[in-house]
Short mmCIF file of C-alpha atoms in Angstrom, two decimals:
data_model
loop_
_atom_site.label_atom_id
_atom_site.label_comp_id
_atom_site.label_asym_id
_atom_site.label_seq_id
_atom_site.Cartn_x
_atom_site.Cartn_y
_atom_site.Cartn_z
CA MET A 61 61.06 275.81 66.07
CA THR A 62 57.48 274.70 65.50
CA GLN A 63 54.90 277.46 65.44
CA LEU A 64 51.87 278.79 63.60
CA PHE A 65 52.27 281.16 60.70
CA SER A 66 50.92 284.37 62.16
CA ALA A 67 53.45 286.48 60.24
CA ALA A 68 54.82 286.36 56.73
CA PRO A 69 56.13 282.83 56.16
CA ALA A 70 59.16 283.73 54.07
CA PRO A 71 61.19 285.35 56.91
CA LEU A 72 60.24 282.53 59.25
CA LEU A 73 61.37 279.88 56.80
CA CYS A 74 64.63 281.76 56.36
CA THR A 75 65.18 281.80 60.13
CA LEU A 76 64.31 278.13 60.44
CA ALA A 77 66.78 277.23 57.71
CA VAL A 78 69.59 278.95 59.63
CA LEU A 79 68.65 277.36 62.94
CA PHE A 80 68.51 273.85 61.53
CA LYS A 81 71.85 273.93 59.73
CA THR A 82 73.42 272.48 62.87
CA SER A 83 71.10 269.49 62.91
CA LEU A 84 73.00 266.27 63.50
CA SER A 85 70.74 264.13 61.34
CA VAL A 86 71.02 264.66 57.60
CA HIS A 87 68.11 262.38 56.70
CA HIS A 88 65.23 264.74 57.30
CA VAL A 89 62.74 266.67 55.22
CA PRO A 90 60.40 269.58 55.94
CA MET A 91 56.66 269.07 56.42
CA LEU A 92 54.09 271.82 55.95
CA LEU A 93 50.56 271.43 57.30
CA TRP A 94 47.57 273.71 57.04
CA SER A 95 43.83 273.47 57.52
CA THR A 96 40.65 275.38 56.72
CA GLN A 97 39.60 274.98 60.37
CA ARG A 98 40.97 276.97 63.29
CA SER A 99 42.93 275.74 66.30
CA GLN A 100 44.12 272.56 64.66
CA TRP A 101 47.56 272.73 66.26
CA ASN A 102 48.84 274.12 69.51
CA PRO A 103 51.07 277.15 68.87
CA ASP A 104 52.90 276.58 72.16
CA THR A 105 54.47 273.34 70.96
CA ALA A 106 58.19 273.85 71.60
CA LEU A 107 61.05 271.93 70.08
CA HIS A 108 64.75 272.32 70.75
CA GLU A 109 66.91 273.93 68.11
CA GLY A 110 68.11 271.30 65.64
CA HIS A 111 65.52 268.78 66.78
CA VAL A 112 64.43 266.20 64.19
CA ILE A 113 60.87 264.97 64.68
CA SER A 114 60.63 261.22 65.02
CA ALA A 115 57.81 258.99 63.82
CA GLN A 116 56.32 258.84 67.32
CA GLU A 117 56.31 262.63 67.70
CA LEU A 118 54.80 263.03 64.23
CA THR A 119 51.98 260.68 65.23
CA VAL A 120 51.07 263.00 68.10
CA LEU A 121 51.25 266.12 65.92
CA LEU A 122 48.93 264.57 63.33
CA GLN A 123 46.19 263.64 65.80
CA PRO A 124 44.14 266.81 65.12
CA VAL A 125 43.78 265.64 61.52
CA PHE A 126 41.81 262.60 62.68
CA THR A 127 39.60 264.48 65.15
CA GLN A 128 38.45 267.32 62.91
CA SER A 129 34.74 267.53 62.11
CA SER A 130 35.25 267.32 58.33
CA ARG A 131 37.85 264.63 57.74
CA ASN A 132 39.17 265.41 54.28
CA LEU A 133 42.94 265.12 54.05
CA ILE A 134 45.22 265.92 51.11
CA LEU A 135 48.76 264.56 51.04
CA PHE A 136 51.09 266.24 48.53
CA LEU A 137 54.03 263.86 48.25
CA GLN A 138 57.19 264.99 46.51
CA ASP A 139 60.27 262.88 45.84
CA MET A 140 62.85 265.39 47.16
CA LEU A 141 62.57 268.53 49.29
CA SER A 142 64.68 270.36 51.86
CA ILE A 143 64.09 273.39 54.05
CA ASP A 144 66.91 275.17 52.19
CA ASP A 145 64.87 275.01 48.98
CA PHE A 146 62.44 277.53 50.44
CA THR A 147 65.15 280.10 51.00
CA TYR A 148 67.94 279.44 48.52
CA LEU A 149 65.86 279.35 45.33
CA SER A 150 63.71 282.31 46.42
CA GLU A 151 66.68 284.49 47.40
CA SER A 152 68.86 283.58 44.42
CA TYR A 153 66.41 284.63 41.72
CA GLY A 154 64.75 287.71 43.13
CA ASN A 155 61.03 287.86 42.41
CA LYS A 156 60.91 284.31 41.01
CA ASN A 157 59.63 282.65 44.17
CA PRO A 158 58.85 279.00 43.30
CA PHE A 159 56.79 278.54 46.50
CA GLN A 160 54.61 281.60 46.11
CA ASN A 161 51.27 279.76 46.30
CA VAL A 162 52.32 277.59 49.23
CA GLN A 163 53.54 280.56 51.25
CA GLU A 164 50.39 282.59 50.51
CA ILE A 165 48.21 279.65 51.55
CA LEU A 166 50.14 279.18 54.79
CA GLN A 167 49.79 282.87 55.58
CA SER A 168 46.06 282.98 54.90
CA SER A 169 45.04 279.62 56.40
CA PRO A 170 43.16 279.69 59.72
CA SER A 171 45.58 277.13 61.10
CA SER A 172 49.02 276.08 59.87
CA LEU A 173 52.12 274.35 61.12
CA VAL A 174 55.69 274.10 59.81
CA LEU A 175 57.95 271.22 60.77
CA PRO A 176 61.40 272.06 59.38
CA ALA A 177 62.93 268.63 60.07
CA VAL A 178 61.03 265.34 60.07
CA ASP A 179 62.87 262.04 60.04
CA CYS A 180 62.74 260.45 56.58
CA GLU A 181 61.81 257.14 58.17
CA ALA A 182 58.60 258.79 59.38
CA THR A 183 57.68 260.24 56.00
CA ARG A 184 58.35 256.97 54.18
CA TYR A 185 55.67 255.24 56.22
CA LEU A 186 53.39 258.26 56.44
CA LEU A 187 50.91 257.01 53.86
CA HIS A 188 50.68 253.60 55.53
CA PHE A 189 50.12 255.26 58.91
CA LEU A 190 47.37 257.51 57.55
CA GLN A 191 45.57 254.57 55.94
CA GLU A 192 45.70 252.56 59.17
CA SER A 193 44.53 255.48 61.31
CA GLY A 194 41.15 256.06 59.72
CA ASP A 195 38.41 254.73 57.52
CA TRP A 196 39.48 256.78 54.51
CA LYS A 197 38.34 256.62 50.95
CA LEU A 198 41.81 256.54 49.34
CA THR A 199 42.28 258.30 46.01
CA ASN A 200 45.67 258.28 44.28
CA ILE A 201 46.18 260.96 41.66
CA THR A 202 49.06 262.69 39.91
CA ASP A 203 49.47 266.39 39.32
CA LEU A 204 48.30 265.73 35.77
CA ASP A 205 44.90 264.53 37.01
CA VAL A 206 44.18 267.34 39.47
CA SER A 207 41.78 269.13 37.13
CA GLN A 208 39.66 265.96 36.80
CA LEU A 209 39.27 265.38 40.55
CA GLN A 210 35.78 264.86 41.95
CA VAL A 211 35.42 264.62 45.75
CA ASN A 212 32.59 262.64 47.33
CA THR A 213 31.96 263.99 50.84
CA SER A 214 29.77 261.08 51.98
CA LYS A 215 32.78 259.63 53.83
CA PRO A 216 36.26 260.81 54.83
CA ASN A 217 38.60 261.27 51.88
CA LEU A 218 42.35 260.77 51.73
CA LEU A 219 43.69 262.31 48.52
CA VAL A 220 47.30 261.36 47.74
CA VAL A 221 48.79 263.61 45.06
CA GLN A 222 52.03 262.18 43.68
CA LEU A 223 53.95 265.18 42.37
CA GLN A 224 56.22 264.64 39.39
CA PRO A 225 59.80 263.88 40.46
CA LEU A 226 62.54 266.43 40.16
CA VAL A 227 65.40 265.55 37.81
CA SER A 228 68.46 266.21 39.93
CA ASP A 229 70.67 266.84 36.91
CA LEU A 230 68.79 269.93 35.75
CA ASN A 231 70.33 273.35 36.25
CA GLU A 232 68.99 275.67 38.93
CA ILE A 233 66.75 277.63 36.54
CA SER A 234 65.09 274.43 35.32
CA THR A 235 64.73 273.20 38.90
CA LEU A 236 63.13 276.48 39.92
CA GLU A 237 60.64 276.21 37.05
CA ALA A 238 59.83 272.58 37.91
CA ILE A 239 59.18 273.44 41.56
CA ALA A 240 57.05 276.40 40.47
CA GLU A 241 54.85 274.03 38.44
CA LYS A 242 54.31 271.85 41.51
CA ASP A 243 53.50 274.97 43.52
CA LYS A 244 50.85 275.89 40.94
CA THR A 245 49.36 272.39 41.21
CA ILE A 246 49.05 272.74 44.99
CA GLY A 247 47.51 276.18 44.67
CA ARG A 248 45.08 275.09 41.96
CA LEU A 249 43.78 272.04 43.85
CA THR A 250 43.48 273.95 47.12
CA MET A 251 41.56 276.76 45.43
CA ASP A 252 39.20 274.31 43.67
CA LEU A 253 38.30 272.58 46.94
CA GLN A 254 37.76 275.90 48.71
CA GLU A 255 35.42 277.04 45.92
CA GLN A 256 33.42 273.84 46.45
CA GLY A 257 32.96 274.83 50.10
CA LEU A 258 34.87 271.82 51.48
CA HIS A 259 36.83 271.81 54.72
CA PHE A 260 40.12 269.94 54.58
CA SER A 261 43.64 269.63 55.93
CA VAL A 262 46.81 269.45 53.83
CA ILE A 263 50.19 267.79 54.37
CA TYR A 264 53.05 268.75 52.04
CA THR A 265 56.27 266.77 52.42
CA ALA A 266 58.79 264.60 50.58
CA MET A 267 60.35 261.15 50.70
CA ARG A 268 63.96 262.26 50.98
CA PRO A 269 65.99 265.48 51.20
CA SER A 270 67.21 267.28 48.11
CA ARG A 271 70.19 268.83 49.88
CA ILE A 272 72.37 266.77 52.22
CA SER A 273 75.61 267.86 53.84
CA ARG A 274 77.74 264.90 54.80
CA ARG A 275 80.90 264.66 56.87
CA ASN A 276 84.08 264.29 54.87
CA ASP A 277 84.80 260.82 56.24
CA VAL A 278 81.38 259.56 55.13
CA VAL A 279 81.81 261.03 51.65
CA TRP A 280 85.25 259.47 51.34
CA GLU A 281 83.89 256.05 52.26
CA LEU A 282 81.04 256.31 49.75
CA ARG A 283 83.37 257.41 46.96
CA ARG A 284 84.87 253.94 46.96
CA GLN A 285 81.45 252.49 46.17
CA LEU A 286 80.16 254.91 43.51
CA MET A 287 81.66 257.43 41.13
CA ALA A 288 83.89 260.04 42.70
CA THR A 289 82.27 262.68 40.50
CA GLU A 290 78.88 262.41 42.22
CA GLU A 291 77.75 265.64 43.85
CA GLU A 292 78.11 265.94 47.59
CA GLY A 293 75.13 264.47 49.36
CA SER A 294 73.73 262.64 46.33
CA LEU A 295 74.37 259.18 47.82
CA SER A 296 71.47 258.89 50.20
CA TYR A 297 71.19 255.07 50.06
CA PRO A 298 73.34 252.09 49.05
CA PRO A 299 73.03 250.37 45.66
CA LEU A 300 70.82 247.32 45.14
CA ASN A 301 72.81 244.11 44.89
CA VAL A 302 72.13 240.58 43.64
CA THR A 303 74.21 237.77 45.11
CA THR A 304 75.13 234.27 44.01
CA GLY A 305 76.42 232.39 47.04
CA ASN A 306 78.59 234.82 48.96
CA ASP A 307 79.52 236.98 45.98
CA ILE A 308 77.68 239.96 44.50
CA CYS A 309 77.11 239.54 40.77
CA ILE A 310 74.94 242.61 40.01
CA LEU A 311 75.06 246.15 41.39
CA PHE A 312 72.36 248.68 40.49
CA TYR A 313 71.96 252.29 41.62
CA ALA A 314 69.79 255.22 40.53
CA ARG A 315 68.99 258.55 42.11
CA ASN A 316 65.54 258.53 40.54
CA PHE A 317 63.82 255.46 39.06
CA SER A 318 60.31 256.15 37.81
CA LEU A 319 57.84 255.18 35.08
CA LYS A 320 54.76 256.71 33.53
CA ALA A 321 52.05 254.55 31.95
CA ASN A 322 49.75 255.89 29.24
CA ASN A 323 51.03 259.44 29.82
CA SER A 324 49.02 259.70 33.04
CA VAL A 325 49.80 257.04 35.68
CA PHE A 326 53.05 257.93 37.45
CA ILE A 327 54.97 255.21 39.30
CA ASP A 328 57.98 256.14 41.46
CA LEU A 329 60.01 253.01 42.20
CA THR A 330 63.01 254.72 43.82
CA ASN A 331 61.96 254.20 47.42
CA ALA A 332 60.75 250.61 46.93
CA THR A 333 63.93 249.64 45.08
CA PHE A 334 66.69 251.21 47.14
CA VAL A 335 65.35 252.43 50.49
CA THR A 336 62.77 249.92 51.74
CA GLN A 337 63.90 247.35 49.12
CA ASN A 338 60.32 246.16 48.78
CA VAL A 339 61.26 244.42 45.54
CA ASP A 340 61.71 240.77 44.56
CA ILE A 341 65.04 240.07 42.81
CA SER A 342 64.93 236.28 43.10
CA SER A 343 64.41 235.85 39.32
CA SER A 344 67.68 237.61 38.50
CA GLU A 345 70.30 235.48 36.73
CA CYS A 346 74.06 235.80 36.58
CA SER A 347 76.68 234.18 34.33
CA ASP A 348 79.92 235.10 32.60
CA ILE A 349 78.08 235.79 29.32
CA ASN A 350 74.50 236.79 30.09
CA THR A 351 73.13 238.60 33.13
CA THR A 352 69.53 239.56 33.86
CA LEU A 353 68.46 241.92 36.64
CA SER A 354 64.81 241.20 37.44
CA LEU A 355 62.87 243.65 39.64
CA LYS A 356 59.39 242.49 40.66
CA TYR A 357 56.96 244.81 42.47
CA THR A 358 53.64 243.82 44.02
CA LYS A 359 50.89 246.44 43.74
CA PRO A 360 53.21 249.39 43.04
CA MET A 361 50.04 251.50 42.76
CA ASN A 362 46.29 251.17 42.40
CA GLY A 363 45.26 249.45 39.17
CA ILE A 364 48.50 247.50 38.76
CA SER A 365 48.74 244.21 40.68
CA SER A 366 52.26 243.29 39.61
CA LEU A 367 55.10 244.86 37.68
CA GLU A 368 58.38 243.30 36.57
CA ILE A 369 61.30 245.20 35.04
CA ARG A 370 64.20 243.31 33.47
CA PHE A 371 67.65 244.63 32.54
CA LEU A 372 69.30 242.24 30.05
CA MET A 373 73.09 242.50 29.82
CA THR A 374 75.68 240.60 27.78
CA ASN A 375 79.46 240.20 27.92
CA LYS A 376 81.06 239.79 24.48
CA PHE A 377 84.52 239.91 22.95
CA TYR A 378 85.03 242.52 20.22
CA GLY A 379 87.98 242.05 17.88
CA GLY A 380 88.18 245.75 16.97
CA SER A 381 89.15 246.69 20.51
CA ALA A 382 90.62 243.27 21.40
CA ARG A 383 88.72 243.14 24.68
CA ASN A 384 85.41 242.15 26.26
CA TRP A 385 82.63 244.71 26.58
CA SER A 386 79.60 244.70 28.86
CA THR A 387 76.43 245.89 27.11
CA LEU A 388 72.92 246.58 28.34
CA ASP A 389 71.01 245.27 25.33
CA SER A 390 67.38 245.79 26.31
CA ILE A 391 64.94 246.63 29.10
CA GLU A 392 61.62 244.81 29.43
CA ILE A 393 58.50 245.80 31.37
CA ILE A 394 55.85 243.18 32.19
CA GLN A 395 52.59 244.44 33.70
CA ASP A 396 50.23 242.00 35.46
CA GLY A 397 51.96 239.08 33.74
CA GLU A 398 50.33 239.94 30.40
CA LYS A 399 51.34 243.29 28.93
CA PHE A 400 54.90 243.06 27.60
CA ALA A 401 56.91 246.14 26.64
CA LYS A 402 60.45 245.96 25.29
CA PHE A 403 62.98 248.74 24.78
CA ASN A 404 66.21 248.57 22.84
CA VAL A 405 69.04 250.46 24.49
CA SER A 406 71.59 252.77 22.90
CA VAL A 407 74.99 253.88 24.16
CA ILE A 408 74.97 251.79 27.36
CA SER A 409 78.21 249.81 27.18
CA ALA A 410 81.53 249.69 29.01
CA PRO A 411 84.65 247.53 29.21
CA ALA A 412 83.71 244.31 30.97
CA GLU A 413 85.86 245.22 33.97
CA TYR A 414 84.10 248.56 34.45
CA SER A 415 80.67 249.68 35.59
CA PHE A 416 78.50 251.99 33.50
CA HIS A 417 77.26 255.40 34.61
CA CYS A 418 74.95 257.94 32.98
CA GLN A 419 73.27 261.06 34.30
CA LEU A 420 70.00 260.53 32.42
CA VAL A 421 68.60 257.37 30.87
CA GLY A 422 65.08 257.13 29.50
CA THR A 423 62.68 257.38 26.60
CA SER A 424 63.12 261.12 26.02
CA ASN A 425 65.04 262.20 22.93
CA VAL A 426 67.14 264.66 24.96
CA TYR A 427 68.66 262.02 27.25
CA PRO A 428 72.27 260.92 26.57
CA ALA A 429 71.26 257.24 26.75
CA ARG A 430 67.92 256.46 25.10
CA LEU A 431 65.44 253.63 25.50
CA ILE A 432 63.90 252.99 22.08
CA PRO A 433 60.50 251.21 22.01
CA SER A 434 60.70 247.98 20.00
CA ASN A 435 57.00 247.01 20.17
CA ASN A 436 53.66 248.80 20.34
CA GLU A 437 53.18 248.21 24.09
CA ALA A 438 56.47 249.99 24.82
CA LYS A 439 55.03 253.18 23.29
CA ASN A 440 52.63 253.38 26.25
CA TRP A 441 55.48 253.73 28.74
CA ASP A 442 57.83 256.57 29.63
CA VAL A 443 60.96 255.73 31.62
CA LEU A 444 63.21 258.06 33.59
CA ILE A 445 66.37 256.88 35.36
CA SER A 446 68.69 259.58 36.65
CA ARG A 447 72.27 258.91 37.74
CA LEU A 448 72.14 255.31 36.67
CA GLN A 449 75.10 253.13 37.60
CA ILE A 450 75.01 249.42 36.85
CA GLN A 451 77.49 246.56 36.71
CA GLY A 452 76.69 242.95 35.88
CA PHE A 453 80.15 241.38 35.42
CA ASN A 454 83.53 241.20 37.13
CA ILE A 455 82.50 242.78 40.42
CA GLU A 456 85.39 242.89 42.87
CA ASN A 457 85.26 243.57 46.61
CA ASN A 458 81.45 243.82 46.39
CA GLN A 459 81.58 247.38 45.08
CA PHE A 460 81.35 249.26 41.80
CA SER A 461 84.42 249.28 39.60
CA TYR A 462 85.68 252.37 37.80
CA ALA A 463 82.74 253.84 35.86
CA SER A 464 82.62 254.40 32.11
CA ASP A 465 80.37 257.41 31.59
CA CYS A 466 77.90 257.83 28.73
CA THR A 467 79.14 261.37 28.11
CA GLY A 468 82.16 261.41 25.83
CA PHE A 469 85.36 263.24 26.69
CA PHE A 470 84.60 266.02 24.21
CA SER A 471 81.40 267.39 25.65
CA PRO A 472 79.56 270.35 24.01
CA GLY A 473 81.19 272.69 26.51
CA ILE A 474 84.67 271.44 25.61
CA TRP A 475 83.95 271.77 21.89
CA MET A 476 82.68 275.30 22.42
CA GLY A 477 85.83 276.20 24.33
CA LEU A 478 88.07 274.67 21.66
CA VAL A 479 86.30 276.45 18.79
CA THR A 480 86.38 279.78 20.64
CA SER A 481 90.07 279.34 21.41
CA ILE A 482 90.87 278.52 17.77
CA VAL A 483 89.00 281.62 16.53
CA LEU A 484 90.80 283.88 19.03
CA LEU A 485 94.14 282.30 18.13
CA TRP A 486 93.48 282.89 14.44
CA ILE A 487 92.66 286.57 15.13
CA LEU A 488 95.85 286.93 17.20
CA THR A 489 97.94 285.28 14.49
CA TYR A 490 96.44 287.50 11.80
CA GLY A 491 97.09 290.62 13.89
CA ILE A 492 100.71 289.68 14.51
CA HIS A 493 101.16 288.94 10.80
CA MET A 494 99.79 292.36 9.82
CA ILE A 495 102.00 294.11 12.37
CA MET A 496 105.07 292.33 10.96
CA GLN A 497 104.21 293.64 7.47
CA LEU A 498 104.57 297.26 8.59
CA THR A 499 107.74 299.01 7.24
CA THR A 500 109.43 302.33 8.15
CA ASN A 501 110.64 305.05 5.79
CA SER A 502 114.19 304.60 4.44
CA ARG A 503 114.78 308.38 4.09
CA PHE A 504 113.65 311.29 6.26
CA ASP A 505 113.14 315.03 5.60
CA ASP A 506 115.88 317.36 7.03
CA PRO A 507 114.31 320.64 8.28
CA LYS A 508 117.62 322.52 7.75
CA GLY A 509 118.19 321.33 4.21
CA PRO A 510 116.25 321.42 0.97
CA ALA A 511 112.91 319.63 0.82
CA LEU A 512 113.13 315.93 0.17
CA THR A 513 111.74 314.96 -3.19
CA VAL A 514 110.82 311.44 -3.95
CA PRO A 515 110.70 310.51 -7.64
CA GLN A 516 107.56 308.77 -8.76
CA THR A 517 109.67 305.82 -9.85
CA GLU A 518 110.50 305.01 -6.25
#
């Protein structure tokens, strides 16, 4: 159902979400387009219910962007987004609509278009297609740099705004607040350009869906490869593997793998590492004692010509437990072959026969597994890896072994439940004890006889 937003967008998005639940393809994301110029898109464009727009169809729909009189294009690129996000989060928390600015802009724009389902393969190569389709002046910015943006209208501009990634392990309230911040960024930049009197078109989409419903047989097959405790739909791509001969010696998976340099330059390596696998792993080394996973990226973003990330793992015997343990000792980042950053790693270890899994790994103090800077250059980097699973030794059947999780058995929730149960049990025990101390009178007053007198000595 592709049409212009002539009515309030919220009910339309709700209707679209219901219609597209029966879509056969699970690898699709929504795409929102709007422009300050009228008649950009044909409102009579009809698509069948459940239709997923392919790369070829998207090329046709984007043609008006290249033929407009003022060719300024803004691409807001998010890591994860689904059409259900527009309805579920808005309906679940009443007036806290995280897409308030986006919906108001769509409603007030002279021309707008909503594509509820676009093939992820099309969105992954969207930026490359846009660059090849016009003589753009490309500007890459993050949502942190929006306030410092200066637009030169002497030639067509392509502004690519990389929105901060969503941490999938946050609760729904935190996710709603994070999306609301991105919505404010979109509204702020759009308003600033309108105040400057510029005409422009906007594309808002994502690299992969945030909500995926898979068939039970697919989920069962994937459970053999990664932890069975992963949420449904979280396994949207296979793990990265390093082989020696015919055998896999390293397996690496992450739901989100991103860096931030100097608190401003954001680099999302998730797509290049796991989806397109535009990464060089030829320098990785495997042995029974030491294993190194080397990830080399060429021009991951403007200003950085090369980037190498190394995961250094060891396999040692520990007499206290009388067994071998696999440990991730350090992570190294090498920028442009010169700048060297090293992080010591805490809590990332597992029995040598197991893989290691952790929901959040990074430089933040709140993460269960921390990366601790060991030199001055490392202080310039922030690292975020969500749902990390890695194994560098004893890989059998080319798949992850049972995972040792970074969260201990007694989590804060379990401790809270135990303490509460102990307090309630103590109150119950004390109450029963007090009830057992109650005694009845040994003599009773007879209404037909003389009054019962009790000596003070009794």
